[in-house]
mmCIF file of C-alpha atoms in Angstrom:
data_model
loop_
_atom_site.group_PDB
_atom_site.id
_atom_site.type_symbol
_atom_site.label_atom_id
_atom_site.label_comp_id
_atom_site.label_asym_id
_atom_site.label_seq_id
_atom_site.Cartn_x
_atom_site.Cartn_y
_atom_site.Cartn_z
ATOM 1 C CA LEU A 1 2.945 -12.114 -9.776
ATOM 2 C CA ASP A 2 -0.011 -11.672 -11.595
ATOM 3 C CA ALA A 3 -1.437 -11.007 -7.895
ATOM 4 C CA VAL A 4 1.115 -8.283 -7.116
ATOM 5 C CA LEU A 5 0.859 -6.662 -10.465
ATOM 6 C CA ASP A 6 -2.856 -6.292 -10.281
ATOM 7 C CA GLY A 7 -3.090 -4.579 -6.543
ATOM 8 C CA GLY A 8 -3.905 -7.887 -4.925
ATOM 9 C CA GLY A 9 -1.944 -9.703 -2.192
ATOM 10 C CA TRP A 10 -2.425 -12.780 0.198
ATOM 11 C CA GLU A 11 -1.575 -14.275 3.597
ATOM 12 C CA VAL A 12 1.810 -13.061 4.770
ATOM 13 C CA GLY A 13 2.849 -16.362 6.454
ATOM 14 C CA ALA A 14 5.584 -16.583 9.084
ATOM 15 C CA SER A 15 8.704 -16.805 7.350
ATOM 16 C CA PHE A 16 11.084 -13.876 6.498
ATOM 17 C CA GLU A 17 13.753 -13.244 4.400
ATOM 18 C CA SER A 18 16.607 -11.475 6.704
ATOM 19 C CA PRO A 19 16.525 -10.285 10.054
ATOM 20 C CA PRO A 20 15.446 -8.914 12.364
ATOM 21 C CA GLN A 21 12.862 -11.744 13.260
ATOM 22 C CA PRO A 22 9.610 -9.859 14.695
ATOM 23 C CA THR A 23 9.595 -9.501 18.492
ATOM 24 C CA GLY A 24 5.381 -8.382 18.470
ATOM 25 C CA PRO A 25 2.308 -7.272 16.825
ATOM 26 C CA ILE A 26 1.804 -3.911 15.624
ATOM 27 C CA ARG A 27 -0.521 -1.824 17.364
ATOM 28 C CA LEU A 28 -2.025 1.150 16.197
ATOM 29 C CA GLY A 29 -1.354 4.257 18.858
ATOM 30 C CA ARG A 30 1.495 1.940 20.645
ATOM 31 C CA ASN A 31 4.191 1.446 18.174
ATOM 32 C CA VAL A 32 2.934 3.252 15.095
ATOM 33 C CA CYS A 33 0.823 5.689 13.555
ATOM 34 C CA TYR A 34 -1.178 5.996 10.414
ATOM 35 C CA VAL A 35 -2.425 8.993 8.908
ATOM 36 C CA VAL A 36 -5.143 9.170 6.268
ATOM 37 C CA LEU A 37 -5.059 12.393 3.617
ATOM 38 C CA ALA A 38 -7.341 12.832 0.833
ATOM 39 C CA VAL A 39 -7.305 15.137 -2.466
ATOM 40 C CA LEU A 40 -11.057 15.574 -4.121
ATOM 41 C CA PHE A 41 -12.058 17.761 -6.873
ATOM 42 C CA ASN A 42 -15.467 18.815 -8.018
ATOM 43 C CA GLU A 43 -16.811 19.093 -11.540
ATOM 44 C CA GLU A 44 -15.391 22.833 -11.809
ATOM 45 C CA ASP A 45 -11.754 21.284 -11.275
ATOM 46 C CA ARG A 46 -11.801 23.171 -7.466
ATOM 47 C CA VAL A 47 -9.770 21.070 -5.100
ATOM 48 C CA LEU A 48 -11.252 20.585 -1.349
ATOM 49 C CA LEU A 49 -10.033 22.481 1.472
ATOM 50 C CA VAL A 50 -10.075 22.939 4.929
ATOM 51 C CA GLN A 51 -9.623 25.516 7.223
ATOM 52 C CA GLU A 52 -8.032 24.342 10.528
ATOM 53 C CA ALA A 53 -9.820 24.496 14.030
ATOM 54 C CA LYS A 54 -6.474 23.116 15.959
ATOM 55 C CA PRO A 55 -4.771 25.980 17.901
ATOM 56 C CA GLU A 56 -1.525 25.426 16.663
ATOM 57 C CA CYS A 57 -2.397 25.997 13.231
ATOM 58 C CA HIS A 58 -5.838 27.736 13.793
ATOM 59 C CA GLY A 59 -7.093 29.490 10.387
ATOM 60 C CA LYS A 60 -4.795 27.987 8.062
ATOM 61 C CA TRP A 61 -5.792 25.520 5.024
ATOM 62 C CA TYR A 62 -5.169 22.184 4.311
ATOM 63 C CA LEU A 63 -6.203 19.118 2.643
ATOM 64 C CA PRO A 64 -8.837 16.925 4.736
ATOM 65 C CA ALA A 65 -6.448 14.618 6.994
ATOM 66 C CA GLY A 66 -5.979 13.371 10.482
ATOM 67 C CA ARG A 67 -5.358 9.877 12.200
ATOM 68 C CA MET A 68 -6.516 6.507 11.692
ATOM 69 C CA GLU A 69 -8.277 5.327 14.882
ATOM 70 C CA PRO A 70 -8.091 1.263 16.591
ATOM 71 C CA GLY A 71 -10.581 -0.692 14.794
ATOM 72 C CA GLU A 72 -10.817 1.282 11.741
ATOM 73 C CA SER A 73 -9.908 0.009 8.138
ATOM 74 C CA ILE A 74 -7.477 2.485 6.041
ATOM 75 C CA VAL A 75 -10.391 3.625 3.578
ATOM 76 C CA ALA A 76 -12.820 3.999 6.543
ATOM 77 C CA ALA A 77 -10.526 6.162 8.090
ATOM 78 C CA MET A 78 -10.311 8.382 5.148
ATOM 79 C CA ARG A 79 -13.851 8.342 4.458
ATOM 80 C CA ARG A 80 -14.517 9.533 8.467
ATOM 81 C CA GLU A 81 -11.728 12.153 8.384
ATOM 82 C CA VAL A 82 -13.400 14.177 5.356
ATOM 83 C CA LYS A 83 -16.668 14.182 6.826
ATOM 84 C CA GLU A 84 -15.534 15.201 10.132
ATOM 85 C CA GLU A 85 -13.846 17.977 8.573
ATOM 86 C CA THR A 86 -15.477 18.693 5.414
ATOM 87 C CA GLY A 87 -19.312 17.571 5.792
ATOM 88 C CA LEU A 88 -18.980 15.611 2.639
ATOM 89 C CA GLU A 89 -19.049 11.883 1.765
ATOM 90 C CA CYS A 90 -16.581 10.131 -0.193
ATOM 91 C CA ASP A 91 -15.495 7.526 -1.906
ATOM 92 C CA PRO A 92 -11.833 6.289 -2.674
ATOM 93 C CA ILE A 93 -10.008 6.287 -6.463
ATOM 94 C CA THR A 94 -6.769 5.240 -5.833
ATOM 95 C CA LEU A 95 -3.843 6.009 -3.260
ATOM 96 C CA LEU A 96 -1.430 8.677 -4.669
ATOM 97 C CA ALA A 97 1.235 8.445 -2.401
ATOM 98 C CA LEU A 98 2.534 6.345 0.436
ATOM 99 C CA GLU A 99 4.681 8.814 2.742
ATOM 100 C CA GLU A 100 6.592 7.530 5.792
ATOM 101 C CA ARG A 101 9.051 8.560 8.397
ATOM 102 C CA GLY A 102 9.899 4.929 9.174
ATOM 103 C CA PRO A 103 7.288 2.406 10.918
ATOM 104 C CA ALA A 104 6.100 5.031 13.405
ATOM 105 C CA TRP A 105 4.704 7.480 10.729
ATOM 106 C CA ILE A 106 2.928 6.245 7.880
ATOM 107 C CA ARG A 107 0.615 8.476 5.834
ATOM 108 C CA PHE A 108 -2.064 6.882 3.506
ATOM 109 C CA ALA A 109 -2.834 10.180 0.635
ATOM 110 C CA PHE A 110 -5.888 9.534 -1.682
ATOM 111 C CA LEU A 111 -7.551 10.661 -4.640
ATOM 112 C CA ALA A 112 -11.042 10.296 -3.713
ATOM 113 C CA ARG A 113 -14.635 11.711 -5.381
ATOM 114 C CA PRO A 114 -17.373 13.390 -3.571
ATOM 115 C CA THR A 115 -20.534 11.373 -3.223
ATOM 116 C CA GLY A 116 -22.927 13.424 -1.333
ATOM 117 C CA GLY A 117 -23.549 15.443 2.138
ATOM 118 C CA THR A 118 -23.250 19.371 2.682
ATOM 119 C CA LEU A 119 -20.041 21.420 2.687
ATOM 120 C CA LYS A 120 -19.413 22.726 6.605
ATOM 121 C CA THR A 121 -19.755 26.210 6.550
ATOM 122 C CA LEU A 122 -18.263 28.919 9.686
ATOM 123 C CA ALA A 123 -21.486 28.474 11.328
ATOM 124 C CA GLU A 124 -21.141 24.770 11.799
ATOM 125 C CA ALA A 125 -17.152 25.035 12.947
ATOM 126 C CA ASP A 126 -15.906 22.265 15.455
ATOM 127 C CA ALA A 127 -12.907 21.255 16.992
ATOM 128 C CA GLU A 128 -12.349 18.877 13.496
ATOM 129 C CA SER A 129 -12.422 22.397 11.443
ATOM 130 C CA LEU A 130 -13.650 25.973 10.910
ATOM 131 C CA GLN A 131 -15.092 25.437 7.323
ATOM 132 C CA ALA A 132 -14.276 23.507 3.948
ATOM 133 C CA ALA A 133 -14.156 25.205 0.646
ATOM 134 C CA TRP A 134 -13.879 24.226 -2.960
ATOM 135 C CA TRP A 135 -10.912 26.484 -3.915
ATOM 136 C CA ALA A 136 -10.388 27.641 -7.714
ATOM 137 C CA GLY A 137 -7.258 29.576 -7.739
ATOM 138 C CA ASP A 138 -3.446 28.634 -6.486
ATOM 139 C CA PRO A 139 -3.356 27.102 -2.564
ATOM 140 C CA ARG A 140 -0.347 28.474 -2.383
ATOM 141 C CA ALA A 141 -2.241 32.028 -2.313
ATOM 142 C CA LEU A 142 -3.739 31.057 0.781
ATOM 143 C CA PRO A 143 -2.130 30.872 4.356
ATOM 144 C CA LEU A 144 -1.309 26.867 4.245
ATOM 145 C CA ARG A 145 -0.593 24.844 7.161
ATOM 146 C CA ALA A 146 2.199 23.297 5.393
ATOM 147 C CA PRO A 147 3.483 23.114 1.726
ATOM 148 C CA ASP A 148 3.664 19.586 1.944
ATOM 149 C CA ILE A 149 0.511 19.147 0.574
ATOM 150 C CA LEU A 150 1.478 20.832 -2.880
ATOM 151 C CA PRO A 151 3.338 18.022 -4.360
ATOM 152 C CA LEU A 152 0.521 15.895 -3.725
ATOM 153 C CA LEU A 153 -1.996 18.374 -5.340
ATOM 154 C CA ASP A 154 0.212 18.052 -8.457
ATOM 155 C CA LEU A 155 0.157 14.255 -8.469
ATOM 156 C CA ALA A 156 -3.497 13.842 -8.289
ATOM 157 C CA ALA A 157 -3.702 16.284 -11.264
ATOM 158 C CA ARG A 158 -1.102 14.226 -13.197
ATOM 159 C CA TYR A 159 -3.092 11.165 -12.218
ATOM 160 C CA ARG A 160 -6.488 12.681 -13.358
ATOM 161 C CA ARG A 161 -5.016 13.969 -16.559
ATOM 162 C CA SER A 162 -3.364 10.138 -17.338
ATOM 163 C CA PRO A 163 -2.946 7.444 -14.518
ATOM 164 C CA PRO A 164 0.777 6.621 -14.747
ATOM 165 C CA HIS A 165 -0.599 3.512 -12.442
ATOM 166 C CA PRO A 166 -4.032 1.154 -12.158
ATOM 167 C CA PRO A 167 -6.369 2.520 -9.051
ATOM 168 C CA THR A 168 -4.521 1.133 -5.933
ATOM 169 C CA LEU A 169 -6.628 0.582 -3.037
ATOM 170 C CA PRO A 170 -5.819 -1.240 0.348
ATOM 171 C CA GLN A 171 -6.973 -5.093 0.485
ATOM 172 C CA GLU A 172 -8.932 -6.616 3.076
ATOM 173 C CA LEU A 173 -6.289 -9.097 4.220
ATOM 174 C CA PRO A 174 -4.839 -9.354 7.604
ATOM 175 C CA CYS A 175 -1.456 -8.325 8.596
ATOM 176 C CA ALA A 176 -0.195 -8.737 12.327
ATOM 177 C CA LEU A 177 3.152 -7.000 11.461
ATOM 178 C CA LEU A 178 4.271 -4.187 9.411
ATOM 179 C CA CYS A 179 6.278 -6.077 6.261
ATOM 180 C CA LEU A 180 7.363 -5.623 2.912
ATOM 181 C CA ARG A 181 6.774 -8.324 0.124
ATOM 182 C CA LEU A 182 9.576 -7.328 -2.524
ATOM 183 C CA LEU A 183 9.532 -7.425 -6.669
ATOM 184 C CA ILE A 184 13.161 -7.020 -6.933
ATOM 185 C CA ALA A 185 13.625 -6.726 -10.777
ATOM 186 C CA CYS A 186 16.878 -6.741 -12.441
ATOM 187 C CA PRO A 187 16.771 -5.915 -16.111
ATOM 188 C CA SER A 188 19.845 -6.347 -18.712
ATOM 189 C CA ALA A 189 20.642 -4.107 -21.646
ATOM 190 C CA ALA A 190 20.362 -7.075 -23.592
ATOM 191 C CA GLY A 191 16.394 -7.917 -22.671
ATOM 192 C CA ASP A 192 16.550 -10.478 -20.260
ATOM 193 C CA LEU A 193 15.007 -9.978 -16.966
ATOM 194 C CA TRP A 194 15.114 -11.795 -13.400
ATOM 195 C CA VAL A 195 13.416 -11.441 -10.467
ATOM 196 C CA LEU A 196 14.471 -12.420 -7.106
ATOM 197 C CA LEU A 197 12.845 -15.443 -5.330
ATOM 198 C CA GLY A 198 12.444 -16.468 -1.463
ATOM 199 C CA THR A 199 13.197 -20.254 -1.169
ATOM 200 C CA ALA A 200 11.937 -21.065 2.004
ATOM 201 C CA GLY A 201 9.186 -23.537 0.745
ATOM 202 C CA PRO A 202 7.834 -23.237 -2.781
ATOM 203 C CA PRO A 203 9.351 -20.117 -4.569
ATOM 204 C CA ARG A 204 7.482 -16.976 -3.402
ATOM 205 C CA LEU A 205 8.301 -13.568 -3.466
ATOM 206 C CA PRO A 206 10.709 -12.310 -0.713
ATOM 207 C CA VAL A 207 9.268 -10.553 2.762
ATOM 208 C CA VAL A 208 10.834 -8.649 4.948
ATOM 209 C CA ALA A 209 9.675 -7.345 8.326
ATOM 210 C CA CYS A 210 10.308 -4.087 10.226
ATOM 211 C CA GLY A 211 11.387 -3.991 13.524
ATOM 212 C CA THR A 212 9.527 -2.233 16.320
ATOM 213 C CA SER A 213 12.816 -1.355 18.206
ATOM 214 C CA PRO A 214 13.576 2.511 18.873
ATOM 215 C CA SER A 215 15.742 2.494 16.167
ATOM 216 C CA GLU A 216 13.951 0.914 13.910
ATOM 217 C CA LEU A 217 11.112 2.689 14.446
ATOM 218 C CA ARG A 218 12.801 5.759 13.301
ATOM 219 C CA GLY A 219 14.558 4.580 10.185
ATOM 220 C CA ALA A 220 12.996 4.297 6.853
ATOM 221 C CA LEU A 221 10.947 1.463 5.380
ATOM 222 C CA ARG A 222 14.344 0.622 2.917
ATOM 223 C CA LEU A 223 16.117 -0.432 5.822
ATOM 224 C CA PRO A 224 14.621 -3.719 5.788
ATOM 225 C CA VAL A 225 15.264 -3.828 2.147
ATOM 226 C CA LEU A 226 18.801 -2.844 2.438
ATOM 227 C CA ARG A 227 19.434 -5.266 5.201
ATOM 228 C CA LEU A 228 17.927 -7.918 2.839
ATOM 229 C CA LEU A 229 20.226 -7.064 -0.171
ATOM 230 C CA ARG A 230 23.376 -6.397 1.438
ATOM 231 C CA GLY A 231 22.899 -10.076 3.201
ATOM 232 C CA CYS A 232 22.019 -11.923 0.411
ATOM 233 C CA LEU A 233 23.554 -10.764 -2.757
ATOM 234 C CA SER A 234 27.529 -10.358 -3.603
ATOM 235 C CA PRO A 235 27.777 -7.425 -4.032
ATOM 236 C CA ALA A 236 25.481 -5.524 -2.917
ATOM 237 C CA PRO A 237 23.779 -3.581 -5.597
ATOM 238 C CA PRO A 238 22.337 0.192 -4.582
ATOM 239 C CA PRO A 239 18.660 -0.356 -5.077
ATOM 240 C CA GLY A 240 16.644 2.187 -7.485
ATOM 241 C CA PRO A 241 13.545 3.937 -5.621
ATOM 242 C CA MET A 242 10.595 1.882 -4.119
ATOM 243 C CA GLY A 243 7.271 1.800 -5.963
ATOM 244 C CA LEU A 244 4.010 0.870 -4.423
ATOM 245 C CA LEU A 245 2.294 -1.706 -6.059
ATOM 246 C CA GLY A 246 -0.781 -2.438 -3.357
ATOM 247 C CA LEU A 247 -0.951 -3.181 0.318
ATOM 248 C CA GLN A 248 -3.068 -5.257 2.363
ATOM 249 C CA HIS A 249 -4.307 -4.418 6.228
ATOM 250 C CA ARG A 250 -7.450 -5.264 8.194
ATOM 251 C CA ALA A 251 -8.383 -3.412 11.507
ATOM 252 C CA GLY A 252 -8.165 -5.607 14.431
ATOM 253 C CA GLY A 253 -6.787 -8.646 13.291
ATOM 254 C CA ALA A 254 -5.630 -11.387 15.940
ATOM 255 C CA GLY A 255 -4.722 -9.869 19.149
ATOM 256 C CA GLY A 256 -5.840 -6.423 18.096
ATOM 257 C CA ALA A 257 -2.634 -6.436 15.243
ATOM 258 C CA ASP A 258 -2.936 -3.542 12.935
ATOM 259 C CA GLY A 259 -0.135 -4.593 10.344
ATOM 260 C CA ILE A 260 0.241 -3.518 6.926
ATOM 261 C CA CYS A 261 2.164 -5.506 4.227
ATOM 262 C CA PHE A 262 3.490 -3.420 1.380
ATOM 263 C CA ASN A 263 3.886 -5.149 -2.160
ATOM 264 C CA VAL A 264 6.956 -2.654 -3.632
ATOM 265 C CA VAL A 265 8.723 -3.142 -6.785
ATOM 266 C CA LEU A 266 12.491 -1.999 -6.942
ATOM 267 C CA ARG A 267 14.818 -1.984 -9.590
ATOM 268 C CA ILE A 268 18.609 -3.333 -9.117
ATOM 269 C CA ALA A 269 21.330 -3.220 -11.814
ATOM 270 C CA PRO A 270 23.501 -5.702 -13.251
ATOM 271 C CA GLY A 271 27.049 -5.223 -12.131
ATOM 272 C CA SER A 272 27.875 -4.534 -15.828
ATOM 273 C CA PRO A 273 26.114 -3.996 -19.394
ATOM 274 C CA GLY A 274 24.791 -7.732 -20.286
ATOM 275 C CA ALA A 275 25.904 -9.160 -17.029
ATOM 276 C CA GLU A 276 23.697 -11.488 -14.824
ATOM 277 C CA PRO A 277 22.549 -10.245 -11.811
ATOM 278 C CA PRO A 278 24.794 -10.307 -8.657
ATOM 279 C CA GLU A 279 25.375 -13.736 -7.078
ATOM 280 C CA PRO A 280 23.333 -14.400 -4.255
ATOM 281 C CA ARG A 281 25.580 -15.826 -1.099
ATOM 282 C CA SER A 282 22.689 -16.818 1.104
ATOM 283 C CA PRO A 283 20.262 -19.898 0.222
ATOM 284 C CA ALA A 284 16.810 -17.818 1.104
ATOM 285 C CA VAL A 285 16.988 -16.180 -2.101
ATOM 286 C CA ARG A 286 17.730 -17.315 -5.549
ATOM 287 C CA TRP A 287 17.121 -15.288 -8.916
ATOM 288 C CA TRP A 288 13.999 -16.541 -11.851
ATOM 289 C CA HIS A 289 14.711 -15.891 -15.485
ATOM 290 C CA VAL A 290 11.193 -14.263 -16.674
ATOM 291 C CA GLU A 291 10.905 -15.814 -20.095
ATOM 292 C CA GLU A 292 6.851 -15.403 -20.594
ATOM 293 C CA GLN A 293 7.131 -12.268 -22.704
ATOM 294 C CA SER A 294 3.355 -11.047 -21.382
ATOM 295 C CA LEU A 295 4.708 -11.497 -17.734
ATOM 296 C CA ARG A 296 8.317 -9.477 -18.585
ATOM 297 C CA GLY A 297 6.563 -6.768 -20.009
ATOM 298 C CA ARG A 298 3.779 -6.513 -17.529
ATOM 299 C CA ILE A 299 6.928 -6.247 -14.874
ATOM 300 C CA LEU A 300 9.183 -3.481 -17.061
ATOM 301 C CA GLN A 301 5.902 -1.509 -17.582
ATOM 302 C CA ARG A 302 5.413 -1.417 -13.670
ATOM 303 C CA LEU A 303 9.451 -0.570 -13.509
#
C-alpha cells in the first residue's frame, strides 16, 4: 500500500483475480496503440502549441502529441514528440490524465517543462509540423485540430496552481500484459475503512488483466474491474470513478512485450450507512480492516 500510494510499483506476477486469463503478450502496434501528449508553459504562462502538417488537419493547432514507437519508454516517446514537433527539449513534471478507448488506444497526457532547444519556425516546416508557438490567448480563438485538448489545458492550469495529487510518472518495471492493480477501498459513514485483498499467496492488492479479443480491445479499462466486482462480491456494488495512482512499463520486455500495469484506486460504498462491505462470495479475495490511522488517512486523501 505504501508503494502504491507513493506512485511506485513492483513485479506483477502470474496470478490474476478474475478471468479472462491472458492469452498472449501485449505488443505495441499489433494489439495496442499508445499515444503521448504534452502540455508545456513558459515563464510568461504561455502554452506551447503546434501547427499541424498532416493533410487531414493541415494548418490547424494542437498540443504536441503522437504515437509511441516500439522500444520506447513512455517518457522517451513524449520527449521525442515534443522535440520533433516544436524543436524544444523538455522534462516531465507529472501525468495529468490517462485517456482510453479500451486497451486498443491509450493516451498519456503529461505536464512538462521546457529545458532547451529552439522553437520551430515556418522555415523549418516538415512532415511532423509546420511550426510551434507560445500562445498567450484563449486557444479556442485558433482553428484547433480537435477540442479534446481544452480539458487537458484546464487540468494543467489547475495542477500548476494547486497540485491535487503528487507528481505521478511511469516506473521502469516490466509488464508483459495490460493489467490493473486495484486499491478498492470501502469507507463507512462511521469512519471505518476496508481494503480488498487478493488471497493467492501472501495478501496483496488484486490484479486484473485486460483481454486481447476484439470485444475486449474495444471495451473500456473498467471492464475487468467490473468483472471482478460482479464475480467476487455479493451484491456487486457500483464502483465510483477510477483514479490513477501510478503505472509501470518497460519498453521491450520479455518477447518484445509492451504491457503496462496501472495502479488505480476506486471507492465502493457499503450497502447501507454503518454497514460493513459486501460479503465476498469468492475465496480469491477478502476484506482487510485498516486500523492504522496514518495509513487510513493517506488512503482517504487519495480517494
